Amino acid sequence: MPTTTLTYALEKCLAEPKEVTPFEPVCLILEVPVTASSSRKCGTTAAALNEACFCVSLDQVALTNALSEQLGNPELSELLKSRCPHVFAARPVFVSPSRLRQVREVIQAIERTVSLPAWREHALDSAPPIAQHNPRRARGVFFGYDFHLDEDKLGLIEINTNAGGAMLNVLLARAQRSCCSGVVGLSPGQEWPGGFEQSILHMFAQEWSASGEQRPLTRVVILDESPQAQYLYPEFLLFQRLFESAGIDCLIADPADLAFHNECLLVDGKPVDLVYNRLTDFYLEGDNCSALRSAYLADVVTVTPHPQAYALYADKRRLVDLTNGRFLEEIGVGQQIRAVLAQYVPLTVPVGHGNAEHLWQNRRSLFFKPVSGFGSRGAYRGDKLTKRVWEEIVGGNYVAQSLVAPGERRTVADPQVRPMKFDLRAYAYAGEVQWNAARVYQGQTTNFRTEGGGFAPVFTLGEEEERAGSTEQPSHASFTFLLDETSAVEELPHPLYLALVRAEMATSKLAGKRFRLADWYVAMEDGHPSKVIREWYGWVAFDADGAYHPEIGPPENRQPNSDDKVNSTALPTREEHDRIEALLFKSG
């Protein structure tokens, strides 16, 4: 943690605003960079909030509690922390409601396109025979539609038919801590974590009944190669607990653990009803998949997601088809849907010797992906290519996609630290979005190796940015005050405060000084303060030029990185508190 921080003592940190007495016992300490502010001046757009809002962070205590509750075993909680140290991002990502509506519009346009007989015939014609096998009306669980958001541009960069991380995002949503009451709009299609879990169970029940089964679902197998060695193995355990909580027996297995005997798929000698398929062998071609393949083709087990879903949606050649306007028109896609696809799906073309020279010349604006790849394996930004790698791409089976830059999220206040990148993942079933999440990272592609990166919850700004006008509720605002060593109290306008901490300006008035900062969140009536909702206090220091400097240390009587202790020296005296109150309500 940077040494320059504000130590905020939150007397009450509740999800819903509630009037509190400012000198009640402190219940939570939050250390955040000095630019943290609950003010509506954090920004009035998603882009501004991603740049400057540090009001929400990952609550490690809440995360540990959620893990212990859902895994039921402290050792398993430690497994997640050790196996996946960078799976949870430190900050949420902000996305406007209009962007999320566009995401839903794209997904529904794709769903309608894929439903056309001509699309299915075209896609399955180039896939292995197993993809043509009727999956008994199972749709496929956990489709993941991944988008980049670059300022005013939204682009679908990939479709996954076995997207991981859904249950991890449930935990993450439960562990987010907000010190800004105006930034609480968690957006998973407007369901909270418990609702998402129920929709997951309902989705699997739908897959089971769609397969023509009348009896209750009794046993599920979560399937992956060497599952205990998988990076996201802890998520398998979360799914197992979820199924068991609904009275469904659940086992985690390797495909080699399965047996096909007497027209029945078995694991440990027990019949299997449904396979939750996490394999990246999308067409079940490996020798270790022989039992599963036989049972699937014999229609004695429900497999979800299944090979046909991959062929129809996730094969990278489908991105080529989705951006081929002439092809779409020929197969009967309507003009309105074609317009949506043209606007939000970046142009994608197959790579071959015939267009290799042209693509090489334009490589800086392209991203290259293997047709049958998954995750970020074998994917390259064009501006990072060497001639050797380019020759492998041309000789391989690749597509070239027009580059849409990822979004950016600044996670620390220091302007010298580059912001992190993020993409948006919409988890969907049958064309309907279930949950939105972001993946925060550094590097060419998404990864879970970046300090401070990983899955992040998606927050919205309310009903509509333009109408709300800020991240706060219209009836609330924040006021900041500086307290010096003489107990003098002076109001600090938020625009000036944020300009200082963002290094956009300096002021000689604050040069070389250290202050206590008071940030009061208040209810407003008719544009005037009416009552205090929440009070924050901390230390702030400025360099000799009057600018915020990230290397300035904490107050002398405070130990750096003392995350778990209250810095009582930042709290006001009763007299100082009365002066703040007089300034606040006089200003109204």
Short mmCIF file of C-alpha atoms in Angstrom, two decimals, residues 37-499:
data_model
loop_
_atom_site.label_atom_id
_atom_site.label_comp_id
_atom_site.label_asym_id
_atom_site.label_seq_id
_atom_site.Cartn_x
_atom_site.Cartn_y
_atom_site.Cartn_z
CA SER A 37 -13.63 10.98 -2.09
CA SER A 38 -17.26 10.19 -1.79
CA SER A 39 -18.06 13.38 -3.63
CA ARG A 40 -20.25 13.55 -6.64
CA LYS A 41 -17.23 15.40 -8.08
CA CYS A 42 -15.50 12.04 -8.48
CA GLY A 43 -17.15 12.28 -11.85
CA THR A 44 -20.43 12.39 -13.66
CA THR A 45 -19.61 9.72 -16.24
CA ALA A 46 -18.33 6.16 -16.11
CA ALA A 47 -15.06 7.29 -17.72
CA ALA A 48 -14.51 9.94 -15.05
CA LEU A 49 -15.23 7.48 -12.26
CA ASN A 50 -12.85 4.90 -13.72
CA GLU A 51 -10.22 7.64 -13.76
CA ALA A 52 -10.73 9.15 -10.35
CA CYS A 53 -13.08 7.25 -8.02
CA PHE A 54 -11.39 5.26 -5.26
CA CYS A 55 -14.45 5.12 -3.00
CA VAL A 56 -15.01 1.38 -3.30
CA SER A 57 -12.52 -1.36 -2.56
CA LEU A 58 -12.33 -5.08 -1.93
CA ASP A 59 -13.09 -5.86 1.69
CA GLN A 60 -10.70 -8.69 2.53
CA VAL A 61 -12.49 -9.46 5.79
CA ALA A 62 -15.83 -9.75 4.01
CA LEU A 63 -14.20 -11.88 1.31
CA THR A 64 -12.75 -14.24 3.90
CA ASN A 65 -16.12 -14.49 5.62
CA ALA A 66 -17.90 -15.17 2.33
CA LEU A 67 -15.35 -17.85 1.46
CA SER A 68 -15.67 -19.52 4.84
CA GLU A 69 -19.46 -19.44 4.63
CA GLN A 70 -19.69 -20.88 1.13
CA LEU A 71 -16.78 -23.31 1.23
CA GLY A 72 -17.45 -24.37 4.80
CA ASN A 73 -13.76 -25.02 5.38
CA PRO A 74 -10.99 -22.51 6.32
CA GLU A 75 -8.43 -24.64 4.47
CA LEU A 76 -10.38 -24.25 1.24
CA SER A 77 -10.46 -20.50 1.77
CA GLU A 78 -6.68 -20.54 2.01
CA LEU A 79 -6.55 -22.66 -1.14
CA LEU A 80 -8.32 -19.94 -3.11
CA LYS A 81 -6.00 -17.27 -1.76
CA SER A 82 -2.87 -19.27 -2.56
CA ARG A 83 -4.04 -20.73 -5.88
CA CYS A 84 -5.62 -17.53 -7.20
CA PRO A 85 -3.82 -14.59 -5.54
CA HIS A 86 -4.73 -12.18 -8.34
CA VAL A 87 -8.25 -13.33 -9.20
CA PHE A 88 -10.01 -10.44 -7.44
CA ALA A 89 -9.35 -6.85 -8.49
CA ALA A 90 -8.89 -4.18 -5.86
CA ARG A 91 -11.44 -1.79 -7.38
CA PRO A 92 -14.75 -2.04 -9.24
CA VAL A 93 -15.28 -0.84 -12.80
CA PHE A 94 -17.92 1.70 -13.79
CA VAL A 95 -20.03 1.20 -16.91
CA SER A 96 -22.91 3.39 -18.01
CA PRO A 97 -26.43 1.95 -18.21
CA SER A 98 -26.53 2.81 -21.92
CA ARG A 99 -23.45 0.63 -22.52
CA LEU A 100 -25.08 -2.30 -20.75
CA ARG A 101 -28.17 -1.86 -22.88
CA GLN A 102 -25.95 -2.01 -25.97
CA VAL A 103 -24.36 -5.21 -24.65
CA ARG A 104 -27.79 -6.80 -24.31
CA GLU A 105 -28.72 -5.58 -27.80
CA VAL A 106 -25.63 -7.23 -29.31
CA ILE A 107 -26.23 -10.53 -27.50
CA GLN A 108 -29.85 -10.66 -28.60
CA ALA A 109 -28.88 -9.83 -32.19
CA ILE A 110 -26.40 -12.73 -32.19
CA GLU A 111 -28.98 -15.05 -30.66
CA ARG A 112 -31.47 -14.26 -33.41
CA THR A 113 -28.80 -14.71 -36.08
CA VAL A 114 -27.63 -18.07 -34.75
CA SER A 115 -31.22 -19.32 -34.65
CA LEU A 116 -31.47 -19.10 -38.45
CA PRO A 117 -31.33 -22.52 -40.20
CA ALA A 118 -28.87 -21.20 -42.79
CA TRP A 119 -26.44 -20.05 -40.08
CA ARG A 120 -26.58 -23.41 -38.36
CA GLU A 121 -26.07 -25.28 -41.63
CA HIS A 122 -23.08 -23.10 -42.52
CA ALA A 123 -21.43 -23.35 -39.09
CA LEU A 124 -21.94 -27.07 -38.62
CA ASP A 125 -20.74 -27.87 -42.13
CA SER A 126 -17.19 -26.88 -41.16
CA ALA A 127 -17.27 -28.53 -37.71
CA PRO A 128 -16.50 -32.13 -36.69
CA PRO A 129 -19.44 -34.58 -36.92
CA ILE A 130 -20.06 -34.54 -33.15
CA ALA A 131 -21.14 -30.89 -33.45
CA GLN A 132 -24.03 -31.97 -35.64
CA HIS A 133 -25.39 -34.26 -32.95
CA ASN A 134 -28.63 -32.88 -31.50
CA PRO A 135 -27.97 -31.88 -27.87
CA ARG A 136 -31.64 -32.55 -27.02
CA ARG A 137 -32.52 -28.85 -26.85
CA ALA A 138 -29.92 -28.04 -24.20
CA ARG A 139 -28.77 -24.46 -24.85
CA GLY A 140 -25.43 -24.42 -23.06
CA VAL A 141 -24.65 -22.77 -19.71
CA PHE A 142 -22.37 -19.83 -18.99
CA PHE A 143 -21.90 -18.19 -22.32
CA GLY A 144 -19.47 -15.31 -21.89
CA TYR A 145 -19.60 -12.34 -24.23
CA ASP A 146 -16.41 -10.30 -23.86
CA PHE A 147 -16.38 -6.63 -24.83
CA HIS A 148 -13.85 -3.82 -24.99
CA LEU A 149 -15.03 -0.31 -24.13
CA ASP A 150 -12.82 2.44 -25.53
CA GLU A 151 -14.36 5.82 -24.69
CA ASP A 152 -17.36 6.03 -27.03
CA LYS A 153 -16.70 2.70 -28.77
CA LEU A 154 -17.97 -0.74 -27.73
CA GLY A 155 -16.66 -3.86 -29.44
CA LEU A 156 -17.43 -7.57 -28.99
CA ILE A 157 -14.03 -9.24 -29.03
CA GLU A 158 -14.95 -12.84 -28.24
CA ILE A 159 -17.73 -15.30 -27.46
CA ASN A 160 -17.04 -18.09 -24.97
CA THR A 161 -19.33 -21.06 -24.47
CA ASN A 162 -17.82 -22.19 -21.16
CA ALA A 163 -16.87 -18.94 -19.46
CA GLY A 164 -15.37 -19.38 -16.01
CA GLY A 165 -15.53 -17.14 -12.99
CA ALA A 166 -19.27 -16.80 -12.38
CA MET A 167 -19.23 -18.15 -8.82
CA LEU A 168 -16.11 -16.13 -8.03
CA ASN A 169 -18.02 -13.02 -9.00
CA VAL A 170 -20.74 -13.95 -6.52
CA LEU A 171 -18.12 -13.92 -3.78
CA LEU A 172 -16.65 -10.69 -5.06
CA ALA A 173 -19.99 -8.91 -5.05
CA ARG A 174 -20.49 -9.89 -1.43
CA ALA A 175 -17.06 -8.59 -0.47
CA GLN A 176 -17.16 -5.13 -2.04
CA ARG A 177 -16.95 -2.28 0.41
CA SER A 178 -18.27 1.16 -0.46
CA CYS A 179 -17.55 4.36 1.42
CA CYS A 180 -19.64 6.34 -1.02
CA SER A 181 -23.36 5.88 -0.64
CA GLY A 182 -23.96 7.19 -4.13
CA VAL A 183 -21.92 4.44 -5.74
CA VAL A 184 -23.81 1.31 -4.79
CA GLY A 185 -25.49 0.32 -8.03
CA LEU A 186 -24.16 -3.17 -8.57
CA SER A 187 -25.39 -4.30 -11.96
CA PRO A 188 -25.81 -7.98 -12.80
CA GLY A 189 -28.98 -7.45 -14.74
CA GLN A 190 -30.03 -5.91 -11.42
CA GLU A 191 -29.89 -9.10 -9.39
CA TRP A 192 -27.83 -9.38 -6.21
CA PRO A 193 -25.52 -12.33 -5.52
CA GLY A 194 -28.20 -14.52 -3.95
CA GLY A 195 -30.44 -13.96 -6.95
CA PHE A 196 -27.62 -14.85 -9.31
CA GLU A 197 -27.03 -18.12 -7.48
CA GLN A 198 -30.69 -19.00 -7.80
CA SER A 199 -30.61 -18.18 -11.52
CA ILE A 200 -27.62 -20.53 -11.88
CA LEU A 201 -29.55 -23.40 -10.30
CA HIS A 202 -32.57 -22.58 -12.44
CA MET A 203 -30.38 -22.57 -15.55
CA PHE A 204 -29.09 -26.09 -14.89
CA ALA A 205 -32.63 -27.26 -14.14
CA GLN A 206 -33.70 -25.79 -17.47
CA GLU A 207 -30.92 -27.65 -19.29
CA TRP A 208 -32.02 -30.88 -17.63
CA SER A 209 -35.70 -30.50 -18.45
CA ALA A 210 -34.95 -29.25 -21.99
CA SER A 211 -33.26 -32.60 -22.58
CA GLY A 212 -36.65 -34.26 -22.15
CA GLU A 213 -36.14 -35.47 -18.59
CA GLN A 214 -39.18 -35.50 -16.29
CA ARG A 215 -37.61 -36.66 -13.03
CA PRO A 216 -35.64 -34.29 -10.75
CA LEU A 217 -31.96 -33.67 -11.41
CA THR A 218 -30.09 -35.74 -8.82
CA ARG A 219 -26.41 -35.92 -9.77
CA VAL A 220 -24.07 -33.48 -11.55
CA VAL A 221 -20.43 -33.98 -12.48
CA ILE A 222 -18.18 -30.94 -12.92
CA LEU A 223 -15.70 -32.10 -15.55
CA ASP A 224 -12.22 -30.88 -16.42
CA GLU A 225 -8.82 -32.41 -17.05
CA SER A 226 -6.92 -32.84 -13.79
CA PRO A 227 -9.47 -30.61 -12.04
CA GLN A 228 -7.53 -30.23 -8.81
CA ALA A 229 -4.62 -28.77 -10.78
CA GLN A 230 -6.77 -26.19 -12.55
CA TYR A 231 -6.27 -22.54 -11.65
CA LEU A 232 -10.00 -22.12 -11.02
CA TYR A 233 -10.41 -25.36 -9.07
CA PRO A 234 -11.66 -23.37 -6.05
CA GLU A 235 -14.58 -22.25 -8.22
CA PHE A 236 -15.44 -25.91 -8.85
CA LEU A 237 -15.72 -26.30 -5.09
CA LEU A 238 -18.06 -23.31 -4.93
CA PHE A 239 -20.27 -24.86 -7.59
CA GLN A 240 -20.21 -28.16 -5.73
CA ARG A 241 -21.44 -26.46 -2.55
CA LEU A 242 -24.14 -24.63 -4.52
CA PHE A 243 -25.49 -27.84 -6.06
CA GLU A 244 -25.37 -29.66 -2.75
CA SER A 245 -27.24 -26.82 -1.05
CA ALA A 246 -30.07 -27.53 -3.51
CA GLY A 247 -30.07 -31.25 -2.71
CA ILE A 248 -28.18 -32.24 -5.88
CA ASP A 249 -25.26 -34.64 -5.51
CA CYS A 250 -22.17 -33.16 -7.17
CA LEU A 251 -18.78 -34.67 -7.96
CA ILE A 252 -15.69 -33.08 -9.51
CA ALA A 253 -13.97 -35.41 -11.96
CA ASP A 254 -11.47 -35.89 -14.76
CA PRO A 255 -12.95 -37.27 -18.01
CA ALA A 256 -10.85 -40.39 -17.51
CA ASP A 257 -12.81 -41.05 -14.30
CA LEU A 258 -15.98 -41.65 -16.31
CA ALA A 259 -17.21 -45.01 -17.57
CA PHE A 260 -19.90 -45.82 -20.12
CA HIS A 261 -21.56 -49.10 -19.15
CA ASN A 262 -24.98 -50.59 -19.95
CA GLU A 263 -26.10 -47.40 -21.67
CA CYS A 264 -25.27 -45.35 -18.59
CA LEU A 265 -22.53 -42.82 -17.81
CA LEU A 266 -20.94 -43.61 -14.45
CA VAL A 267 -18.55 -41.89 -12.07
CA ASP A 268 -17.30 -43.94 -9.12
CA GLY A 269 -19.95 -46.47 -10.11
CA LYS A 270 -22.77 -43.91 -9.73
CA PRO A 271 -25.01 -42.87 -12.63
CA VAL A 272 -24.55 -39.31 -13.90
CA ASP A 273 -27.51 -37.15 -14.93
CA LEU A 274 -25.74 -34.01 -16.14
CA VAL A 275 -22.16 -33.05 -16.95
CA TYR A 276 -21.17 -29.44 -16.35
CA ASN A 277 -18.48 -29.38 -19.00
CA ARG A 278 -15.42 -27.20 -18.25
CA LEU A 279 -13.20 -28.97 -20.79
CA THR A 280 -11.31 -27.02 -23.44
CA ASP A 281 -11.45 -30.09 -25.68
CA PHE A 282 -14.57 -28.56 -27.20
CA TYR A 283 -15.37 -31.48 -29.52
CA LEU A 284 -14.54 -34.25 -27.00
CA GLU A 285 -11.87 -35.60 -29.34
CA GLY A 286 -9.32 -36.83 -26.80
CA ASP A 287 -8.97 -40.49 -25.88
CA ASN A 288 -9.77 -39.62 -22.26
CA CYS A 289 -13.19 -38.36 -23.43
CA SER A 290 -14.26 -41.65 -25.00
CA ALA A 291 -16.78 -42.55 -22.27
CA LEU A 292 -18.30 -39.08 -22.26
CA ARG A 293 -18.39 -38.98 -26.05
CA SER A 294 -20.18 -42.33 -26.24
CA ALA A 295 -22.73 -41.37 -23.59
CA TYR A 296 -23.39 -38.01 -25.24
CA LEU A 297 -23.93 -39.55 -28.67
CA ALA A 298 -26.20 -42.18 -27.09
CA ASP A 299 -28.35 -39.43 -25.51
CA VAL A 300 -28.06 -40.92 -22.03
CA VAL A 301 -26.57 -37.83 -20.36
CA THR A 302 -27.04 -34.07 -20.61
CA VAL A 303 -23.78 -32.31 -21.44
CA THR A 304 -23.66 -28.54 -21.04
CA PRO A 305 -22.07 -26.65 -22.64
CA HIS A 306 -21.90 -29.05 -25.56
CA PRO A 307 -19.93 -29.35 -28.84
CA GLN A 308 -22.69 -27.85 -30.97
CA ALA A 309 -22.75 -24.66 -28.90
CA TYR A 310 -19.04 -24.17 -29.52
CA ALA A 311 -19.42 -24.64 -33.27
CA LEU A 312 -22.37 -22.23 -33.51
CA TYR A 313 -21.00 -19.46 -31.31
CA ALA A 314 -17.41 -19.70 -30.14
CA ASP A 315 -15.38 -20.88 -33.14
CA LYS A 316 -13.48 -17.70 -34.13
CA ARG A 317 -14.70 -18.12 -37.70
CA ARG A 318 -18.12 -17.11 -36.43
CA LEU A 319 -16.70 -13.65 -35.76
CA VAL A 320 -15.78 -13.56 -39.45
CA ASP A 321 -19.35 -14.49 -40.35
CA LEU A 322 -20.86 -11.93 -37.98
CA THR A 323 -18.95 -9.13 -39.73
CA ASN A 324 -19.62 -10.31 -43.29
CA GLY A 325 -22.60 -8.17 -44.28
CA ARG A 326 -23.17 -9.88 -47.61
CA PHE A 327 -23.20 -13.33 -46.03
CA LEU A 328 -25.61 -12.19 -43.31
CA GLU A 329 -27.99 -10.76 -45.87
CA GLU A 330 -27.85 -13.95 -47.93
CA ILE A 331 -28.83 -16.16 -44.99
CA GLY A 332 -31.77 -13.93 -44.08
CA VAL A 333 -30.52 -11.66 -41.29
CA GLY A 334 -32.68 -8.53 -41.18
CA GLN A 335 -31.31 -5.07 -41.84
CA GLN A 336 -31.76 -3.88 -38.25
CA ILE A 337 -29.82 -6.81 -36.81
CA ARG A 338 -27.11 -6.41 -39.46
CA ALA A 339 -26.75 -2.77 -38.42
CA VAL A 340 -26.27 -3.76 -34.76
CA LEU A 341 -23.64 -6.35 -35.67
CA ALA A 342 -21.83 -3.93 -37.99
CA GLN A 343 -21.67 -1.32 -35.25
CA TYR A 344 -20.54 -3.47 -32.33
CA VAL A 345 -18.64 -6.46 -33.74
CA PRO A 346 -15.17 -5.43 -35.00
CA LEU A 347 -14.38 -6.50 -38.55
CA THR A 348 -12.75 -9.94 -38.50
CA VAL A 349 -11.16 -11.74 -41.47
CA PRO A 350 -9.37 -15.08 -41.91
CA VAL A 351 -5.60 -14.92 -42.24
CA GLY A 352 -4.15 -16.58 -45.33
CA HIS A 353 -1.32 -16.27 -47.80
CA GLY A 354 -3.57 -14.25 -50.11
CA ASN A 355 -4.01 -11.34 -47.68
CA ALA A 356 -0.85 -11.81 -45.59
CA GLU A 357 1.01 -8.81 -47.00
CA HIS A 358 -1.95 -6.48 -46.54
CA LEU A 359 -2.51 -7.66 -42.98
CA TRP A 360 1.17 -7.30 -42.13
CA GLN A 361 1.18 -3.71 -43.37
CA ASN A 362 -1.88 -2.94 -41.24
CA ARG A 363 -0.95 -5.13 -38.28
CA ARG A 364 -0.79 -2.27 -35.75
CA SER A 365 -4.56 -1.87 -35.95
CA LEU A 366 -5.26 -5.62 -35.73
CA PHE A 367 -5.44 -8.39 -33.16
CA PHE A 368 -4.66 -11.98 -34.20
CA LYS A 369 -6.32 -15.06 -32.69
CA PRO A 370 -6.20 -18.79 -33.45
CA VAL A 371 -9.50 -20.14 -34.77
CA SER A 372 -9.73 -22.87 -32.16
CA GLY A 373 -7.96 -21.06 -29.34
CA PHE A 374 -9.38 -20.18 -25.96
CA GLY A 375 -8.54 -17.58 -23.37
CA SER A 376 -5.56 -15.60 -24.60
CA ARG A 377 -3.46 -18.55 -25.75
CA GLY A 378 -1.75 -17.86 -29.05
CA ALA A 379 -3.31 -14.38 -29.34
CA TYR A 380 -1.18 -11.40 -30.37
CA ARG A 381 -1.53 -7.67 -30.72
CA GLY A 382 -0.32 -6.72 -34.17
CA ASP A 383 2.03 -4.00 -32.93
CA LYS A 384 3.88 -6.61 -30.84
CA LEU A 385 4.48 -9.11 -33.66
CA THR A 386 7.88 -10.28 -34.80
CA LYS A 387 8.48 -11.67 -38.27
CA ARG A 388 8.99 -15.15 -36.84
CA VAL A 389 5.64 -15.13 -35.04
CA TRP A 390 3.98 -13.64 -38.12
CA GLU A 391 5.13 -16.55 -40.25
CA GLU A 392 3.61 -18.94 -37.72
CA ILE A 393 0.32 -17.03 -37.84
CA VAL A 394 0.17 -17.10 -41.64
CA GLY A 395 0.94 -20.81 -41.66
CA GLY A 396 -1.55 -21.52 -38.88
CA ASN A 397 -5.30 -21.18 -38.67
CA TYR A 398 -5.84 -17.58 -37.50
CA VAL A 399 -8.25 -14.69 -37.80
CA ALA A 400 -7.41 -10.98 -37.72
CA GLN A 401 -9.76 -8.72 -35.77
CA SER A 402 -9.85 -4.93 -35.95
CA LEU A 403 -8.41 -3.59 -32.73
CA VAL A 404 -10.73 -2.04 -30.17
CA ALA A 405 -8.73 -0.78 -27.21
CA PRO A 406 -9.77 -2.02 -23.76
CA GLY A 407 -11.15 0.32 -21.14
CA GLU A 408 -8.90 1.85 -18.52
CA ARG A 409 -9.30 1.87 -14.75
CA ARG A 410 -7.01 3.88 -12.53
CA THR A 411 -6.61 1.94 -9.29
CA VAL A 412 -4.18 4.22 -7.41
CA ALA A 413 -4.04 7.99 -7.13
CA ASP A 414 -0.43 8.40 -8.21
CA PRO A 415 -0.53 9.97 -11.70
CA GLN A 416 2.85 8.39 -12.45
CA VAL A 417 1.30 4.91 -12.25
CA ARG A 418 -0.31 3.82 -15.48
CA PRO A 419 -4.00 2.90 -15.32
CA MET A 420 -4.92 -0.73 -15.71
CA LYS A 421 -6.90 -2.17 -18.61
CA PHE A 422 -10.23 -3.90 -18.39
CA ASP A 423 -12.76 -5.75 -20.50
CA LEU A 424 -16.41 -6.40 -19.80
CA ARG A 425 -17.82 -9.92 -19.60
CA ALA A 426 -21.56 -10.52 -19.81
CA TYR A 427 -22.58 -13.97 -18.55
CA ALA A 428 -25.66 -15.02 -20.51
CA TYR A 429 -28.06 -17.91 -20.89
CA ALA A 430 -30.44 -18.31 -23.84
CA GLY A 431 -29.62 -14.79 -24.99
CA GLU A 432 -30.38 -13.11 -21.65
CA VAL A 433 -27.70 -11.45 -19.54
CA GLN A 434 -27.44 -12.92 -16.04
CA TRP A 435 -24.48 -11.00 -14.64
CA ASN A 436 -21.91 -8.41 -15.73
CA ALA A 437 -18.30 -8.54 -14.59
CA ALA A 438 -15.04 -6.92 -15.61
CA ARG A 439 -11.55 -8.34 -15.87
CA VAL A 440 -8.79 -5.91 -14.88
CA TYR A 441 -5.24 -6.54 -16.09
CA GLN A 442 -1.97 -5.28 -17.54
CA GLY A 443 -0.31 -6.67 -20.66
CA GLN A 444 -1.46 -7.67 -24.13
CA THR A 445 -4.45 -9.74 -23.03
CA THR A 446 -6.53 -10.53 -19.97
CA ASN A 447 -4.71 -12.54 -17.34
CA PHE A 448 -4.86 -13.26 -13.64
CA ARG A 449 -1.23 -12.46 -12.90
CA THR A 450 -1.47 -8.70 -12.30
CA GLU A 451 -1.22 -7.24 -8.80
CA GLY A 452 -4.50 -5.45 -8.15
CA GLY A 453 -6.08 -7.11 -11.19
CA GLY A 454 -8.58 -9.90 -11.68
CA PHE A 455 -12.35 -10.03 -11.73
CA ALA A 456 -14.03 -6.76 -10.78
CA PRO A 457 -17.70 -6.00 -10.16
CA VAL A 458 -19.47 -3.67 -12.56
CA PHE A 459 -21.11 -0.60 -11.05
CA THR A 460 -23.51 1.69 -12.85
CA LEU A 461 -24.46 5.31 -12.29
CA GLY A 462 -28.15 4.94 -11.73
CA GLU A 463 -31.15 5.16 -14.02
CA GLU A 464 -29.32 7.31 -16.55
CA GLU A 465 -26.09 9.33 -16.38
CA GLU A 466 -27.51 12.35 -18.12
CA ARG A 467 -30.51 12.54 -15.79
CA ALA A 468 -28.70 11.72 -12.57
CA GLY A 469 -25.94 14.22 -13.32
CA SER A 470 -23.58 12.65 -10.77
CA THR A 471 -22.68 9.44 -9.02
CA GLU A 472 -24.55 10.59 -5.91
CA GLN A 473 -28.23 10.51 -5.35
CA PRO A 474 -29.52 14.00 -6.31
CA SER A 475 -30.53 14.58 -2.67
CA HIS A 476 -27.02 14.08 -1.26
CA ALA A 477 -23.65 15.82 -1.52
CA SER A 478 -20.22 15.90 0.12
CA PHE A 479 -18.38 18.83 1.68
CA THR A 480 -14.68 18.89 2.55
CA PHE A 481 -12.87 20.93 5.20
CA LEU A 482 -9.22 21.41 6.19
CA LEU A 483 -8.19 21.49 9.86
CA ASP A 484 -4.72 22.80 10.74
CA GLU A 485 -2.61 22.49 13.90
CA THR A 486 -4.22 25.63 15.37
CA SER A 487 -7.67 24.01 15.10
CA ALA A 488 -8.65 26.48 12.40
CA VAL A 489 -11.28 25.05 10.05
CA GLU A 490 -11.66 26.10 6.42
CA GLU A 491 -13.93 24.75 3.72
CA LEU A 492 -12.11 23.30 0.70
CA PRO A 493 -14.25 23.31 -2.45
CA HIS A 494 -14.35 19.86 -4.02
CA PRO A 495 -13.34 20.98 -7.54
CA LEU A 496 -10.18 22.52 -6.06
CA TYR A 497 -9.54 19.51 -3.83
CA LEU A 498 -9.80 17.01 -6.68
CA ALA A 499 -7.73 19.19 -9.01
#
